[in-house]
Short mmCIF file of C-alpha atoms in Angstrom, two decimals:
data_model
loop_
_atom_site.label_atom_id
_atom_site.label_comp_id
_atom_site.label_asym_id
_atom_site.label_seq_id
_atom_site.Cartn_x
_atom_site.Cartn_y
_atom_site.Cartn_z
CA MET A 25 48.41 263.80 288.97
CA LEU A 26 52.17 263.31 289.32
CA LEU A 27 53.54 260.08 287.92
CA ASN A 28 55.46 257.93 290.39
CA TYR A 29 58.69 257.22 288.47
CA HIS A 30 59.80 254.61 291.00
CA HIS A 31 56.69 252.58 290.18
CA LEU A 32 57.32 253.17 286.48
CA ARG A 33 60.88 251.88 286.83
CA LEU A 34 59.64 248.70 288.52
CA PHE A 35 56.97 248.20 285.85
CA HIS A 36 59.68 248.70 283.21
CA ALA A 37 61.76 245.97 284.81
CA VAL A 38 58.85 243.50 285.04
CA ALA A 39 57.76 244.17 281.46
CA HIS A 40 61.22 243.46 280.08
CA ALA A 41 61.76 240.45 282.34
CA GLY A 42 58.39 238.94 281.43
CA SER A 43 57.67 237.64 284.92
CA LEU A 44 57.63 238.78 288.54
CA THR A 45 60.00 235.99 289.50
CA ARG A 46 62.74 237.02 287.09
CA ALA A 47 62.24 240.74 287.76
CA SER A 48 62.34 240.27 291.55
CA GLU A 49 65.61 238.35 291.21
CA ASN A 50 67.09 241.08 289.01
CA LEU A 51 65.99 243.84 291.39
CA ASN A 52 66.60 241.92 294.63
CA LEU A 53 63.04 242.63 295.77
CA SER A 54 60.31 240.28 296.96
CA GLN A 55 57.67 239.31 294.42
CA SER A 56 54.88 240.52 296.69
CA SER A 57 56.46 243.96 297.11
CA LEU A 58 57.09 244.25 293.38
CA SER A 59 53.50 243.20 292.58
CA VAL A 60 52.10 245.81 294.96
CA GLN A 61 54.18 248.59 293.37
CA VAL A 62 53.04 247.62 289.87
CA GLN A 63 49.42 247.53 291.01
CA LYS A 64 49.79 251.04 292.43
CA LEU A 65 51.00 252.25 289.03
CA GLU A 66 48.00 250.55 287.37
CA GLN A 67 45.67 252.29 289.82
CA GLN A 68 47.33 255.64 289.14
CA LEU A 69 47.08 255.23 285.36
CA GLY A 70 43.58 253.76 285.47
CA HIS A 71 44.44 250.80 283.26
CA ALA A 72 45.59 247.22 283.74
CA LEU A 73 49.12 246.95 282.37
CA PHE A 74 49.47 243.17 282.51
CA GLU A 75 47.40 240.08 281.88
CA ARG A 76 48.60 237.63 284.50
CA LEU A 77 48.72 234.11 283.04
CA GLY A 78 50.30 231.85 285.63
CA LYS A 79 53.83 233.10 286.14
CA ARG A 80 53.81 234.99 282.84
CA MET A 81 53.05 238.71 282.73
CA ASN A 82 51.71 239.57 279.27
CA LEU A 83 51.35 243.24 278.41
CA THR A 84 47.90 244.63 277.69
CA GLU A 85 47.46 247.31 275.04
CA ALA A 86 47.81 249.99 277.72
CA GLY A 87 50.87 248.12 279.04
CA ARG A 88 52.53 248.17 275.62
CA ILE A 89 51.92 251.92 275.37
CA ALA A 90 53.23 252.44 278.89
CA LEU A 91 56.34 250.39 278.13
CA ASP A 92 57.08 252.43 275.01
CA TYR A 93 56.86 255.62 277.08
CA ALA A 94 58.90 254.09 279.89
CA ASP A 95 61.59 253.09 277.40
CA THR A 96 61.59 256.69 276.16
CA VAL A 97 61.70 258.15 279.67
CA PHE A 98 64.65 256.07 280.80
CA SER A 99 66.50 256.32 277.50
CA THR A 100 66.10 260.09 277.80
CA GLY A 101 67.96 259.90 281.09
CA ASP A 102 70.75 258.03 279.30
CA GLU A 103 70.59 260.66 276.55
CA LEU A 104 71.02 263.44 279.12
CA VAL A 105 74.19 261.82 280.41
CA SER A 106 75.47 261.34 276.86
CA VAL A 107 74.73 264.95 275.89
CA LEU A 108 76.54 266.33 278.91
CA LYS A 109 79.47 264.09 278.04
CA GLY A 110 79.46 265.35 274.45
CA ARG A 111 77.84 262.26 272.88
CA PRO A 112 74.30 263.38 271.93
CA GLN A 113 71.64 260.80 271.09
CA ILE A 114 68.25 261.08 269.39
CA ALA A 115 65.06 259.81 271.07
CA GLN A 116 63.27 257.25 268.89
CA SER A 117 59.71 256.10 268.33
CA ILE A 118 59.17 252.43 267.45
CA LEU A 119 56.95 250.75 264.87
CA ARG A 120 56.76 246.95 265.04
CA VAL A 121 55.76 245.30 261.77
CA GLY A 122 54.99 241.64 261.09
CA ALA A 123 55.18 240.32 257.54
CA LEU A 124 54.34 236.92 256.11
CA THR A 125 57.49 235.01 255.28
CA THR A 126 56.18 234.65 251.72
CA LEU A 127 55.48 238.36 251.21
CA SER A 128 57.42 240.32 248.60
CA ARG A 129 60.38 242.16 250.15
CA ASN A 130 59.96 244.89 247.55
CA PHE A 131 56.39 245.50 248.70
CA GLN A 132 57.50 245.64 252.33
CA LEU A 133 60.15 248.18 251.39
CA GLU A 134 57.65 250.35 249.51
CA PHE A 135 55.23 250.30 252.44
CA LEU A 136 57.89 251.28 254.98
CA ARG A 137 59.77 253.75 252.75
CA PRO A 138 58.25 256.93 254.35
CA LEU A 139 59.85 255.94 257.68
CA ILE A 140 63.15 254.52 256.44
CA GLY A 141 66.20 256.61 257.27
CA ARG A 142 64.46 258.85 259.78
CA PRO A 143 66.73 259.08 262.83
CA GLU A 144 63.82 259.43 265.26
CA VAL A 145 62.18 256.20 264.06
CA GLU A 146 63.14 252.62 264.85
CA LEU A 147 61.60 249.92 262.67
CA VAL A 148 61.27 246.36 263.95
CA VAL A 149 60.28 243.92 261.18
CA ARG A 150 59.45 240.31 262.02
CA SER A 151 58.57 237.49 259.64
CA GLY A 152 56.37 234.52 260.40
CA THR A 153 53.30 232.52 259.54
CA MET A 154 49.85 234.09 259.61
CA ARG A 155 49.00 232.29 262.85
CA GLU A 156 52.20 233.43 264.57
CA LEU A 157 51.85 237.03 263.47
CA LEU A 158 48.17 237.36 264.37
CA ALA A 159 48.95 235.97 267.83
CA GLN A 160 51.65 238.63 268.23
CA LEU A 161 49.25 241.30 266.98
CA GLU A 162 46.60 240.30 269.50
CA ALA A 163 49.24 240.30 272.25
CA HIS A 164 50.24 243.87 271.23
CA ALA A 165 53.77 242.68 270.44
CA ILE A 166 53.49 244.11 266.90
CA ASP A 167 51.43 246.99 265.50
CA VAL A 168 50.49 245.65 262.06
CA VAL A 169 50.68 242.52 259.92
CA LEU A 170 51.42 242.80 256.20
CA SER A 171 49.79 240.01 254.24
CA THR A 172 48.34 238.95 250.89
CA MET A 173 45.32 237.55 252.74
CA ALA A 174 42.61 239.36 254.66
CA VAL A 175 41.40 238.15 258.04
CA ARG A 176 37.86 236.95 258.44
CA ARG A 177 35.74 239.45 260.35
CA ASP A 178 33.42 238.29 263.08
CA ALA A 179 31.60 239.93 265.95
CA GLY A 180 34.12 238.79 268.54
CA SER A 181 37.27 239.91 266.73
CA LEU A 182 39.06 243.25 266.99
CA LEU A 183 41.16 242.50 263.90
CA HIS A 184 40.42 244.19 260.59
CA SER A 185 42.10 244.28 257.18
CA HIS A 186 42.86 247.37 255.11
CA LEU A 187 43.46 246.84 251.41
CA LEU A 188 46.75 248.62 250.66
CA ASP A 189 47.14 247.76 247.01
CA GLU A 190 45.90 245.51 244.24
CA GLN A 191 48.50 244.80 241.59
CA PRO A 192 48.48 242.92 238.28
CA VAL A 193 50.14 239.56 237.87
CA SER A 194 52.28 238.75 234.85
CA LEU A 195 54.22 236.01 233.17
CA VAL A 196 57.87 237.06 233.08
CA GLY A 197 60.98 235.42 231.70
CA ARG A 198 64.48 236.00 230.44
CA PRO A 199 64.52 237.86 227.10
CA ARG A 200 63.85 235.57 224.14
CA ALA A 201 62.91 236.47 220.58
CA ASP A 202 60.10 233.91 220.40
CA TYR A 203 58.25 235.53 223.32
CA ALA A 204 57.12 238.24 220.88
CA ASP A 205 54.67 235.68 219.44
CA PHE A 206 53.59 234.22 222.80
CA ARG A 207 49.86 233.45 222.94
CA PHE A 208 48.18 233.29 226.35
CA PRO A 209 46.97 230.89 227.55
CA THR A 210 47.37 228.27 224.80
CA ASP A 211 51.18 228.38 224.62
CA LEU A 212 51.35 227.29 228.27
CA ASN A 213 50.60 223.78 227.02
CA THR A 214 54.23 223.61 225.89
CA VAL A 215 56.14 226.45 227.65
CA PRO A 216 57.27 225.51 231.20
CA VAL A 217 56.06 227.84 233.94
CA VAL A 218 57.01 228.44 237.58
CA VAL A 219 53.96 229.21 239.73
CA PRO A 220 53.07 230.05 243.33
CA SER A 221 51.88 227.20 245.54
CA LEU A 222 48.28 226.04 245.74
CA ASP A 223 47.81 228.04 248.96
CA SER A 224 48.07 231.28 246.99
CA ASP A 225 45.01 233.24 245.83
CA VAL A 226 47.02 234.12 242.72
CA ARG A 227 47.49 230.44 241.91
CA THR A 228 43.79 229.75 242.45
CA ALA A 229 42.78 232.50 240.04
CA PHE A 230 45.43 231.44 237.51
CA ASP A 231 44.29 227.82 237.57
CA ARG A 232 40.68 228.95 237.07
CA VAL A 233 41.60 230.94 233.95
CA LEU A 234 43.51 228.01 232.44
CA SER A 235 40.79 225.50 233.31
CA LEU A 236 38.15 227.58 231.55
CA ALA A 237 40.42 227.73 228.49
CA GLY A 238 41.06 223.98 228.56
CA VAL A 239 44.80 224.50 229.00
CA HIS A 240 46.98 222.09 231.00
CA PRO A 241 50.13 224.03 231.90
CA LEU A 242 53.59 222.53 231.93
CA ILE A 243 54.51 223.39 235.54
CA SER A 244 58.24 223.22 236.26
CA ALA A 245 58.11 224.37 239.90
CA GLU A 246 55.69 225.45 242.64
CA VAL A 247 56.97 227.71 245.44
CA ASP A 248 55.33 229.64 248.27
CA ASP A 249 58.13 232.12 248.88
CA MET A 250 58.34 235.29 246.78
CA ALA A 251 62.11 235.57 247.20
CA MET A 252 62.50 232.05 245.79
CA LEU A 253 60.02 232.83 243.02
CA ARG A 254 62.18 235.80 242.07
CA LEU A 255 65.32 233.67 241.93
CA LEU A 256 63.63 231.00 239.83
CA ALA A 257 62.35 233.65 237.43
CA ARG A 258 65.96 234.69 236.83
CA GLU A 259 67.34 231.17 236.55
CA SER A 260 64.51 229.29 234.86
CA GLY A 261 64.49 228.90 231.12
CA GLY A 262 60.71 229.26 231.03
CA LEU A 263 58.13 231.68 232.39
CA THR A 264 57.23 232.63 235.95
CA LEU A 265 53.86 233.78 237.26
CA VAL A 266 54.56 236.70 239.58
CA PRO A 267 53.40 240.23 240.52
CA PRO A 268 55.82 242.60 238.71
CA ILE A 269 56.70 244.36 241.99
CA VAL A 270 58.48 241.18 243.09
CA VAL A 271 60.90 241.38 240.14
CA GLN A 272 60.84 245.14 239.53
CA ASP A 273 64.64 245.46 239.66
CA GLU A 274 65.10 242.69 237.09
CA LEU A 275 62.47 244.23 234.81
CA GLN A 276 64.13 247.65 235.02
CA THR A 277 67.58 246.29 234.21
CA GLY A 278 66.35 243.99 231.42
CA VAL A 279 67.34 240.75 233.13
CA LEU A 280 63.67 239.79 232.82
CA VAL A 281 60.90 240.94 230.50
CA GLU A 282 57.15 241.01 230.99
CA VAL A 283 55.85 238.53 228.43
CA CYS A 284 52.17 238.72 229.26
CA ARG A 285 50.05 240.59 231.80
CA ILE A 286 47.06 238.54 232.96
CA ALA A 287 44.13 240.89 233.49
CA GLU A 288 42.01 238.27 235.25
CA VAL A 289 44.60 237.66 238.00
CA THR A 290 45.68 240.19 240.63
CA GLU A 291 47.59 240.14 243.92
CA ARG A 292 46.13 241.96 246.91
CA PHE A 293 48.19 243.37 249.76
CA TYR A 294 46.65 244.02 253.17
CA ALA A 295 47.56 245.73 256.42
CA ILE A 296 45.95 243.81 259.27
CA MET A 297 45.47 245.80 262.45
CA GLN A 298 43.72 245.53 265.76
CA THR A 299 41.24 248.13 266.97
CA ARG A 300 43.07 249.98 269.73
CA ARG A 301 42.36 252.85 272.06
CA PHE A 302 45.96 253.98 271.63
CA PRO A 303 47.00 253.45 267.99
CA ASN A 304 50.66 253.85 267.04
CA PRO A 305 51.01 257.30 265.38
CA LEU A 306 53.73 255.99 263.05
CA LEU A 307 51.33 253.41 261.67
CA ALA A 308 48.67 256.08 261.23
CA GLU A 309 51.21 258.14 259.31
CA LEU A 310 52.00 255.24 256.99
CA MET A 311 48.34 254.53 256.32
CA GLN A 312 47.60 258.19 255.58
CA SER A 313 50.54 258.38 253.16
CA ARG A 314 49.09 255.71 250.88
CA SER A 315 46.73 256.54 248.03
CA PRO A 316 43.24 255.01 248.39
CA VAL A 317 42.77 251.77 246.47
CA PRO A 318 39.78 251.93 244.09
CA GLY A 319 36.95 249.82 245.46
CA ALA A 320 38.67 249.34 248.85
CA PRO A 321 36.51 249.60 251.96
#
């Protein structure tokens, strides 16, 4: 079967335009003619490439794969011209990653490190709420969502969560001599502490530990953003409840010290993916590069 590259070019235009109307205006073709050509490509490939929702043309999983290949095909043509003109380019594969706005940047960096700096790889990282990112994942606009929360499995869902890591949570603070005698949890009755917001599983577990001990902590701030938590840990005169990976640079340089590691509280990091017939090989590479987490499914 020989691929019709004219049909592929028209599909490429519609996919990037997002609608037949806009694409037909850009190409100076009628919508009906353009629709017929795209349908012929779908018949040739044996897969629907679009979900037609009113005037919108949303890519299916097969459509997203086809668009990635189409981008490569037509960028290769541009590369050919550049090479012959003495300006060589490198073809790239793309991995699209969604990350919760509250997720540690250091953890994101560690997860993506195997792909960073590789000239043949383009990384697209988007931040958002869980609802926004899962909607993008289901629409095949991103390949994976990085989160500290797992998705609920049910029979009708194609989404599943992979536990990437489970890390300890500590109380950290600026170096002070009296921290050598710090007693957890009783000293939290008088030492101010910065904590994650009530939406956090870490906060829930922390509150449970203190409640069982009869301790009422002196909370100086509650934040739901790890970047802000890191800044407050550096600026606050008290302690901050945080996974050490969030402040690893400060711990290494001595700006902060780990005062107490809380064994009963951990932070979990998940990769949320959708079951696909055509998984992104870059994502598979990242998942294979990680060591199995003890007790993970």
